[in-house]
Coordinates of N, CA and C in Angstrom, one line a residue:
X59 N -19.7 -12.3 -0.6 CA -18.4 -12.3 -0.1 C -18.4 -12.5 1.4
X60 N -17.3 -13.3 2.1 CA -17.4 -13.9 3.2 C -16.5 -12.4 4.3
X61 N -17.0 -12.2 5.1 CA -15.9 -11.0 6.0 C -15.5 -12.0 6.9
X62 N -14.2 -11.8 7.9 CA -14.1 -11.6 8.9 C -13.1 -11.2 9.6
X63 N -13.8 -10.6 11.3 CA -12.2 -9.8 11.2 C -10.9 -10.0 11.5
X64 N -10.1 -8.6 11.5 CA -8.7 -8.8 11.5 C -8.3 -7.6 11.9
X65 N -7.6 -8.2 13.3 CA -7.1 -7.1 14.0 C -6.0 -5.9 13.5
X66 N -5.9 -5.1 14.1 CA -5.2 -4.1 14.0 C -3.7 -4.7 13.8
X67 N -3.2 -4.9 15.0 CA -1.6 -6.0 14.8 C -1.7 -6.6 13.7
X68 N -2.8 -7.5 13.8 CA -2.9 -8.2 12.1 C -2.6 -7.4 10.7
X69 N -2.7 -6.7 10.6 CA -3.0 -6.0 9.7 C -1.9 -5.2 9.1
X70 N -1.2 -4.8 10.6 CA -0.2 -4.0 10.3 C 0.8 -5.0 10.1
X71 N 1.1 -6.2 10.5 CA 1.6 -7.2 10.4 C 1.5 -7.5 8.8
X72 N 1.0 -7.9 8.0 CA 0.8 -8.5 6.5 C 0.7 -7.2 6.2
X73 N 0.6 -5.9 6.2 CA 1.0 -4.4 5.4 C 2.5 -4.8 5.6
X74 N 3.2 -4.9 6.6 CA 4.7 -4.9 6.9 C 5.2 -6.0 6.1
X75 N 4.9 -7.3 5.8 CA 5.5 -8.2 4.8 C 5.6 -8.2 3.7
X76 N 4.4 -7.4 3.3 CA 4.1 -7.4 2.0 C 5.2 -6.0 1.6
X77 N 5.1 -5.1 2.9 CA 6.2 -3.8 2.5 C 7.8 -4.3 2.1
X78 N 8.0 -5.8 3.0 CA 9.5 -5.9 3.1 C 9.4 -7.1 1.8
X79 N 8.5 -7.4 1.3 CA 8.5 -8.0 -0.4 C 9.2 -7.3 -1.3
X80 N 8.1 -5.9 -1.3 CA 7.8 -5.1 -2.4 C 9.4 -4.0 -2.3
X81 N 10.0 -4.0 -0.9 CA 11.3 -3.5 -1.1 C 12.5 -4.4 -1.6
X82 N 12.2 -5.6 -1.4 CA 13.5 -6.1 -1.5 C 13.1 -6.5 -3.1
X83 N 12.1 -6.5 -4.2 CA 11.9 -6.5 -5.3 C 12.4 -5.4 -5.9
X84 N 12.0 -4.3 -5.0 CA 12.5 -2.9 -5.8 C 14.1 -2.6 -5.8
X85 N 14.4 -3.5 -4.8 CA 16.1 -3.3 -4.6 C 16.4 -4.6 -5.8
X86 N 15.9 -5.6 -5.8 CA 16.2 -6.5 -6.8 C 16.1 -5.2 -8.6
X87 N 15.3 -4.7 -8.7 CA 14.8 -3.8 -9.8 C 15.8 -2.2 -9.9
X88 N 16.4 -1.7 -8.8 CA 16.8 -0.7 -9.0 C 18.3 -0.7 -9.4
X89 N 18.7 0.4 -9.4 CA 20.3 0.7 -10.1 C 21.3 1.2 -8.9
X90 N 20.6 1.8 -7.7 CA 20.7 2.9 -6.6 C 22.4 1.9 -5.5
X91 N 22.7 0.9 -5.6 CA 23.3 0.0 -5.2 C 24.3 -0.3 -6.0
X92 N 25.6 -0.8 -5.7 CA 26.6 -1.6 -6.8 C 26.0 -3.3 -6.4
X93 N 25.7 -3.9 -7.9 CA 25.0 -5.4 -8.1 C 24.9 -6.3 -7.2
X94 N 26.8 -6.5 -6.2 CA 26.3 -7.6 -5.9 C 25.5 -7.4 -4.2
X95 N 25.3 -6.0 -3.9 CA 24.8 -5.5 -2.3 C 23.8 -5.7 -2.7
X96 N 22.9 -5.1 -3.9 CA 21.5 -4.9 -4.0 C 21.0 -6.4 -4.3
X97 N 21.7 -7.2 -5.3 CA 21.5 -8.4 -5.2 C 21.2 -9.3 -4.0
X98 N 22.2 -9.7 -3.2 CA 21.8 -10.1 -1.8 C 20.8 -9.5 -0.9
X99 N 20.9 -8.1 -0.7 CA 20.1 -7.8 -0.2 C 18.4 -7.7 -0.4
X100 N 18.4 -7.4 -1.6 CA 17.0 -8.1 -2.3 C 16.3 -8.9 -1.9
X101 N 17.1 -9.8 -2.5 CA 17.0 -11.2 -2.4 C 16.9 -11.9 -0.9
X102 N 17.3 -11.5 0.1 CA 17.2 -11.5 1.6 C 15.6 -10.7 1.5
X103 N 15.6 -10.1 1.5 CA 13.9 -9.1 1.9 C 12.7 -9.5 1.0
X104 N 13.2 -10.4 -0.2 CA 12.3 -10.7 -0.3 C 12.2 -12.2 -0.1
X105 N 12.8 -13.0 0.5 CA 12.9 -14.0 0.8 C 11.6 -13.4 2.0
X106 N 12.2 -13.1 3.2 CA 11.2 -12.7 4.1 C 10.2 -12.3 4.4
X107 N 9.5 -11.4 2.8 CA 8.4 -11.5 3.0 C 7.8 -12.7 2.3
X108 N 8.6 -13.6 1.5 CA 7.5 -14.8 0.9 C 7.5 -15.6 2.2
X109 N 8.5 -15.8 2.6 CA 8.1 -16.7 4.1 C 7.5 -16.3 5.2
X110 N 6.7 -15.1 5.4 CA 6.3 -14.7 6.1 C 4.7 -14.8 5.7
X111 N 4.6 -14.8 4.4 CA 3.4 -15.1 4.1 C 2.7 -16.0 4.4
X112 N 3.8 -17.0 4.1 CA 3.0 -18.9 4.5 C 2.1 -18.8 5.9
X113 N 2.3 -18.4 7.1 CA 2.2 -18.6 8.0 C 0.4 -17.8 8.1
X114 N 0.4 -16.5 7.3 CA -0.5 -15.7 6.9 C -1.7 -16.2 6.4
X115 N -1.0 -16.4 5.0 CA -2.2 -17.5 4.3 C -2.6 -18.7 5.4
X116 N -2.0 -19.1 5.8 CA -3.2 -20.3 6.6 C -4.0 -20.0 7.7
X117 N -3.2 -18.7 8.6 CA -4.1 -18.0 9.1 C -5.5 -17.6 8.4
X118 N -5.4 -16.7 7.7 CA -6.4 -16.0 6.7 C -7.5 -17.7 6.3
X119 N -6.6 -18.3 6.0 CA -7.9 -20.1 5.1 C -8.5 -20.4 6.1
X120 N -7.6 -20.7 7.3 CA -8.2 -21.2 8.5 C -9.8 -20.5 9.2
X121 N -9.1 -19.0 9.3 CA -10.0 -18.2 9.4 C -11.0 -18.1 8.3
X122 N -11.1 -18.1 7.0 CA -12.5 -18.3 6.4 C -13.2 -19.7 6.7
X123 N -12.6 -20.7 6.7 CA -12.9 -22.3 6.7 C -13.5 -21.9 8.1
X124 N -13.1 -21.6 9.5 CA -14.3 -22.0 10.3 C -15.1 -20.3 10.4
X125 N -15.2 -19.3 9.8 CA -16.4 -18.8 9.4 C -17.4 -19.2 8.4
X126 N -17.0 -20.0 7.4 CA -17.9 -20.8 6.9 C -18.4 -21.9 7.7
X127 N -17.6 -22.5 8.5 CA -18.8 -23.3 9.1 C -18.0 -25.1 8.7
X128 N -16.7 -24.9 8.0 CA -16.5 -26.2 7.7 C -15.3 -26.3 8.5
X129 N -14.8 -28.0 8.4 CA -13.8 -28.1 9.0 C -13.0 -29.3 7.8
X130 N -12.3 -29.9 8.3 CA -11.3 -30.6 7.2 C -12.2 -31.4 6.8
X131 N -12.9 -32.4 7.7 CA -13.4 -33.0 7.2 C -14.7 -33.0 6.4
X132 N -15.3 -31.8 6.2 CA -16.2 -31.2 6.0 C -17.6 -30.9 5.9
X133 N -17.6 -31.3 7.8 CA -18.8 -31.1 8.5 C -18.7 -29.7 9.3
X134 N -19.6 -29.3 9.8 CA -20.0 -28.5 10.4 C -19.3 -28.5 11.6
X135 N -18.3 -27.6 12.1 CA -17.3 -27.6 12.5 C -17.4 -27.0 13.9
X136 N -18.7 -25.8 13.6 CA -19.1 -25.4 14.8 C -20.4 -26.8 15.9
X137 N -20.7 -27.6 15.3 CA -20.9 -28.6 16.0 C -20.7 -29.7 16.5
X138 N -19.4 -30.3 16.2 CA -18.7 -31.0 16.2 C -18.1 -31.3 17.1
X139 N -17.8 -31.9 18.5 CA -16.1 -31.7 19.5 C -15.5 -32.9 19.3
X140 N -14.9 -32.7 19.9 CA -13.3 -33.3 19.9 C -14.0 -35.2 20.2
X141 N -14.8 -34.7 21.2 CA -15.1 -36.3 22.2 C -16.0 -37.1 21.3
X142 N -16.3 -36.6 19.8 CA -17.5 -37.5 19.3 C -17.0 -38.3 18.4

């Protein structure tokens, strides 16, 4: 398994998206609302946490891709620059 890290902000950052998913599902799922507030509302929070994801996941790929050592083209990324 490949590690690497991820800061504190980070972290609490993607806990927080993944919280405002998992609420605006539960609001999509619950009864606690009349239909059409919990509806919208839902549906808003969890919009935001899927779109907040995108940005995450490529963080997170990017970050394994050059701890592995590759790059797009998939050479060795750590030896590679810009001028060759």
């Amino acid at each position: 398994m490949t590690r690497f890290p991820v800061s504190i902000p980070e972290l609490a950052f993607i806990a927080g998206t993944r919280g405002v998913g998992g609420v605006g599902i539960g609001l999509l799922l619950a009864g606690c609302l009349r239909a059409e507030h919990r509806k919208g509302i839902g549906l808003a929070l969890l919009a935001i946490g899927v779109l907040t994801t995108a940005p995450i996941a490529r963080e997170v790929y990017v970050r394994r891709r050059d701890a592995l050592g590759e790059s797009r083209l998939g050479h060795d990324a750590r030896r590679a620059s810009p001028t060759e």
